[in-house]
Every structure is written in C-alpha cells, then in structure tokens.
PDB file of C-alpha atoms in Angstrom:
ATOM      1  CA  MET A 283       0.008   0.001  -0.003  1.00 72.00           C
ATOM      2  CA  VAL A 284       2.702   2.472   0.990  1.00 76.00           C
ATOM      3  CA  ALA A 285       4.840   1.421  -1.966  1.00 80.00           C
ATOM      4  CA  ALA A 286       1.910   2.141  -4.276  1.00 86.00           C
ATOM      5  CA  LEU A 287       1.489   5.561  -2.661  1.00 86.00           C
ATOM      6  CA  CYS A 288       5.192   6.318  -3.162  1.00 88.00           C
ATOM      7  CA  VAL A 289       4.950   5.299  -6.819  1.00 91.00           C
ATOM      8  CA  LEU A 290       1.813   7.395  -7.283  1.00 94.00           C
ATOM      9  CA  MET A 291       3.537  10.443  -5.809  1.00 93.00           C
ATOM     10  CA  MET A 292       6.524   9.971  -8.130  1.00 96.00           C
ATOM     11  CA  VAL A 293       4.200   9.597 -11.106  1.00 97.00           C
ATOM     12  CA  LEU A 294       2.498  12.863 -10.078  1.00 96.00           C
ATOM     13  CA  ALA A 295       5.923  14.502  -9.771  1.00 97.00           C
ATOM     14  CA  ILE A 296       6.744  13.416 -13.333  1.00 98.00           C
ATOM     15  CA  TYR A 297       3.349  14.694 -14.471  1.00 97.00           C
ATOM     16  CA  PHE A 298       4.073  18.089 -12.907  1.00 97.00           C
ATOM     17  CA  VAL A 299       7.427  18.217 -14.728  1.00 98.00           C
ATOM     18  CA  TRP A 300       5.599  17.437 -17.987  1.00 98.00           C
ATOM     19  CA  LEU A 301       3.094  20.242 -17.250  1.00 97.00           C
ATOM     20  CA  TYR A 302       5.981  22.600 -16.487  1.00 98.00           C
ATOM     21  CA  ARG A 303       7.591  21.892 -19.834  1.00 97.00           C
ATOM     22  CA  LYS A 304       4.329  22.301 -21.734  1.00 97.00           C
ATOM     23  CA  ALA A 305       3.471  25.557 -19.935  1.00 96.00           C
ATOM     24  CA  LYS A 306       6.998  26.979 -20.282  1.00 96.00           C
ATOM     25  CA  LEU A 307       7.031  26.300 -24.026  1.00 95.00           C
ATOM     26  CA  GLY A 308       3.507  27.693 -24.451  1.00 90.00           C
ATOM     27  CA  ASN A 309       2.054  24.321 -25.482  1.00 93.00           C
ATOM     28  CA  LEU A 310      -0.396  23.909 -22.611  1.00 94.00           C
ATOM     29  CA  ARG A 311      -3.783  24.334 -24.232  1.00 93.00           C
ATOM     30  CA  ARG A 312      -6.648  26.039 -22.466  1.00 93.00           C
ATOM     31  CA  ASN A 313      -8.702  23.425 -20.645  1.00 91.00           C
ATOM     32  CA  GLY A 314     -10.950  22.945 -17.666  1.00 88.00           C
ATOM     33  CA  GLN A 315      -8.834  20.399 -15.797  1.00 93.00           C
ATOM     34  CA  VAL A 316      -5.220  21.596 -15.433  1.00 93.00           C
ATOM     35  CA  GLY A 317      -3.721  24.983 -14.669  1.00 93.00           C
ATOM     36  CA  PHE A 318      -5.034  28.278 -13.347  1.00 95.00           C
ATOM     37  CA  ARG A 319      -8.718  28.535 -14.211  1.00 94.00           C
ATOM     38  CA  THR A 320     -10.126  31.940 -13.400  1.00 96.00           C
ATOM     39  CA  LYS A 321     -12.399  34.025 -15.592  1.00 96.00           C
ATOM     40  CA  ALA A 322      -9.571  36.451 -16.417  1.00 97.00           C
ATOM     41  CA  ILE A 323      -7.072  33.725 -17.261  1.00 97.00           C
ATOM     42  CA  MET A 324      -9.483  31.716 -19.389  1.00 96.00           C
ATOM     43  CA  SER A 325     -10.716  34.780 -21.289  1.00 95.00           C
ATOM     44  CA  SER A 326      -8.455  34.000 -24.273  1.00 95.00           C
ATOM     45  CA  ASP A 327      -5.884  31.514 -25.490  1.00 95.00           C
ATOM     46  CA  GLU A 328      -3.286  34.292 -25.548  1.00 95.00           C
ATOM     47  CA  THR A 329      -3.862  35.220 -21.886  1.00 96.00           C
ATOM     48  CA  TRP A 330      -3.911  31.545 -20.909  1.00 96.00           C
ATOM     49  CA  GLY A 331      -0.551  30.967 -22.624  1.00 96.00           C
ATOM     50  CA  TYR A 332       1.029  34.125 -21.214  1.00 96.00           C
ATOM     51  CA  ILE A 333       0.005  33.378 -17.607  1.00 97.00           C
ATOM     52  CA  HIS A 334       0.998  29.724 -17.713  1.00 97.00           C
ATOM     53  CA  ALA A 335       4.378  30.507 -19.265  1.00 97.00           C
ATOM     54  CA  LYS A 336       4.983  33.215 -16.635  1.00 97.00           C
ATOM     55  CA  TYR A 337       3.992  31.006 -13.685  1.00 97.00           C
ATOM     56  CA  SER A 338       5.173  27.651 -15.072  1.00 97.00           C
ATOM     57  CA  TRP A 339       7.755  27.397 -12.324  1.00 97.00           C
ATOM     58  CA  LEU A 340       4.908  26.564  -9.939  1.00 97.00           C
ATOM     59  CA  PHE A 341       4.464  23.198 -11.703  1.00 97.00           C
ATOM     60  CA  LEU A 342       8.153  22.508 -11.234  1.00 97.00           C
ATOM     61  CA  SER A 343       8.059  23.403  -7.544  1.00 96.00           C
ATOM     62  CA  GLU A 344       5.059  21.116  -7.084  1.00 96.00           C
ATOM     63  CA  ALA A 345       7.005  18.315  -8.785  1.00 97.00           C
ATOM     64  CA  VAL A 346       9.855  18.789  -6.325  1.00 96.00           C
ATOM     65  CA  ILE A 347       7.448  18.767  -3.346  1.00 95.00           C
ATOM     66  CA  MET A 348       5.713  15.613  -4.600  1.00 94.00           C
ATOM     67  CA  ALA A 349       9.085  13.893  -5.044  1.00 95.00           C
ATOM     68  CA  LEU A 350      10.118  14.954  -1.511  1.00 92.00           C
ATOM     69  CA  MET A 351       6.854  13.600  -0.137  1.00 90.00           C
ATOM     70  CA  SER A 352       7.450  10.267  -1.864  1.00 91.00           C
ATOM     71  CA  ILE A 353      11.033  10.067  -0.590  1.00 91.00           C
ATOM     72  CA  ASP A 354       9.947  11.017   2.926  1.00 86.00           C
ATOM     73  CA  LEU A 355       7.333   8.269   2.952  1.00 85.00           C
ATOM     74  CA  ALA A 356       9.751   5.668   1.552  1.00 85.00           C
ATOM     75  CA  PHE A 357      12.491   6.511   4.068  1.00 82.00           C
ATOM     76  CA  SER A 358      10.008   6.393   6.928  1.00 80.00           C
ATOM     77  CA  CYS A 359       8.962   2.877   5.961  1.00 78.00           C
ATOM     78  CA  ILE A 360      12.560   1.748   5.468  1.00 78.00           C
ATOM     79  CA  PHE A 361      13.850   3.076   8.764  1.00 75.00           C
ATOM     80  CA  THR A 362      10.831   2.053  10.855  1.00 73.00           C
ATOM     81  CA  LYS A 363      10.669  -1.422   9.295  1.00 67.00           C
ATOM     82  CA  GLY A 364       7.286  -1.070   7.686  1.00 62.00           C
ATOM     83  CA  VAL A 365       4.000   0.689   7.915  1.00 57.00           C
ATOM     84  CA  SER A 366       2.996  -0.871  11.235  1.00 55.00           C
ATOM     85  CA  ALA A 367       5.673   1.213  12.971  1.00 56.00           C
ATOM     86  CA  PHE A 368       5.068   4.316  10.864  1.00 62.00           C
ATOM     87  CA  ASP A 369       7.081   7.250  12.151  1.00 70.00           C
ATOM     88  CA  PRO A 370       4.765  10.135  13.203  1.00 78.00           C
ATOM     89  CA  THR A 371       7.460  12.649  12.207  1.00 80.00           C
ATOM     90  CA  CYS A 372       7.052  11.456   8.636  1.00 78.00           C
ATOM     91  CA  LEU A 373       3.360  12.218   8.769  1.00 80.00           C
ATOM     92  CA  VAL A 374       4.044  15.731  10.038  1.00 87.00           C
ATOM     93  CA  ILE A 375       6.553  16.305   7.231  1.00 87.00           C
ATOM     94  CA  LEU A 376       4.030  15.040   4.645  1.00 86.00           C
ATOM     95  CA  TRP A 377       1.332  17.388   5.946  1.00 89.00           C
ATOM     96  CA  VAL A 378       3.710  20.373   6.093  1.00 93.00           C
ATOM     97  CA  LEU A 379       4.789  19.759   2.481  1.00 91.00           C
ATOM     98  CA  LEU A 380       1.180  19.379   1.374  1.00 93.00           C
ATOM     99  CA  VAL A 381       0.159  22.621   3.105  1.00 96.00           C
ATOM    100  CA  ILE A 382       3.124  24.437   1.539  1.00 95.00           C
ATOM    101  CA  MET A 383       2.168  23.136  -1.907  1.00 94.00           C
ATOM    102  CA  LEU A 384      -1.516  24.040  -1.608  1.00 95.00           C
ATOM    103  CA  GLY A 385      -0.792  27.394   0.023  1.00 96.00           C
ATOM    104  CA  ALA A 386       1.720  28.340  -2.677  1.00 95.00           C
ATOM    105  CA  THR A 387      -0.756  27.343  -5.367  1.00 96.00           C
ATOM    106  CA  ALA A 388      -3.475  29.525  -3.836  1.00 96.00           C
ATOM    107  CA  VAL A 389      -1.197  32.557  -3.393  1.00 97.00           C
ATOM    108  CA  ILE A 390       0.352  32.271  -6.843  1.00 97.00           C
ATOM    109  CA  GLY A 391      -3.148  31.786  -8.284  1.00 96.00           C
ATOM    110  CA  ILE A 392      -4.167  35.159  -6.851  1.00 97.00           C
ATOM    111  CA  TYR A 393      -1.082  36.808  -8.393  1.00 98.00           C
ATOM    112  CA  ALA A 394      -1.743  35.029 -11.698  1.00 98.00           C
ATOM    113  CA  ASN A 395      -5.327  36.250 -11.780  1.00 98.00           C
ATOM    114  CA  SER A 396      -4.170  39.811 -11.125  1.00 98.00           C
ATOM    115  CA  ALA A 397      -1.543  39.524 -13.863  1.00 98.00           C
ATOM    116  CA  ALA A 398      -4.222  38.176 -16.236  1.00 98.00           C
ATOM    117  CA  ASN A 399      -6.495  41.127 -15.487  1.00 97.00           C
ATOM    118  CA  ASN A 400      -3.630  43.531 -16.200  1.00 97.00           C
ATOM    119  CA  HIS A 401      -2.725  41.616 -19.361  1.00 97.00           C
ATOM    120  CA  ASN A 402      -6.318  41.711 -20.602  1.00 95.00           C
ATOM    121  CA  LYS A 403      -6.563  45.475 -19.984  1.00 95.00           C
ATOM    122  CA  ARG A 404      -3.467  46.089 -22.096  1.00 90.00           C
ATOM    123  CA  GLY A 405      -5.055  44.221 -24.944  1.00 71.00           C
TER     124      GLY A 405
END
C-alpha cells in the first residue's frame, strides 16, 4: 500500500514536470482540468498561454514537493521497518509539504489572476 502511494507520488511529480515543460514552451492548451482557471485567465488563449508561461515554475516546484513527499514516505517505511511502525514525524513532514504546496498554489493563483487582469486590460 505504501509502496503504491510512493509510486503514485513519483508519477505525479513526473506529471508536474511534464506540465511545467508544456506551460513553459506555451504548449499547454486552455482546458478545464489543469492549470489556473479563473475568468480572467481563461478569457483568451493568448492570456492563458502568457500566464502559464509566466507562472510555469509553480508546476516544477510542485513536482519537487511531490518527489520529496514520496522520498519522505519511503524513508520512513525503510527506517521504521514497515507501515505498522510508521514514524509520526514522517506524517508531520508530509502534511507540512502538502500545506506548503496548496498554500503556494493559492497565493500564486491570486497573483496570476491579477496579472491576467492587467494583461487583458493592455489588450
């Protein structure tokens, strides 16, 4: 179970790297599933591309955090000899990393929306 969770987190980390590359190169198409989705950002393909290229580094930072979470979980299981003796410190680290990731996404989303509004006003 824990091994599957570690693998899932690493797959998500790789997915975030893929999203980073697509966003950085301007190849991330406007969609309703991935990326910043506010009214201002989704107003045009040009605004969508501009914002996601500008804030693409967020995808990369989320990839790093996901990889760290996976490594933290794996090390905890290795050093505590399995899930039955799961180290509570590991759980705290996982939650802290998750809160950092979600908090950063929310804050950067606010900045991205503001930048999209400014970009749309300029034409």
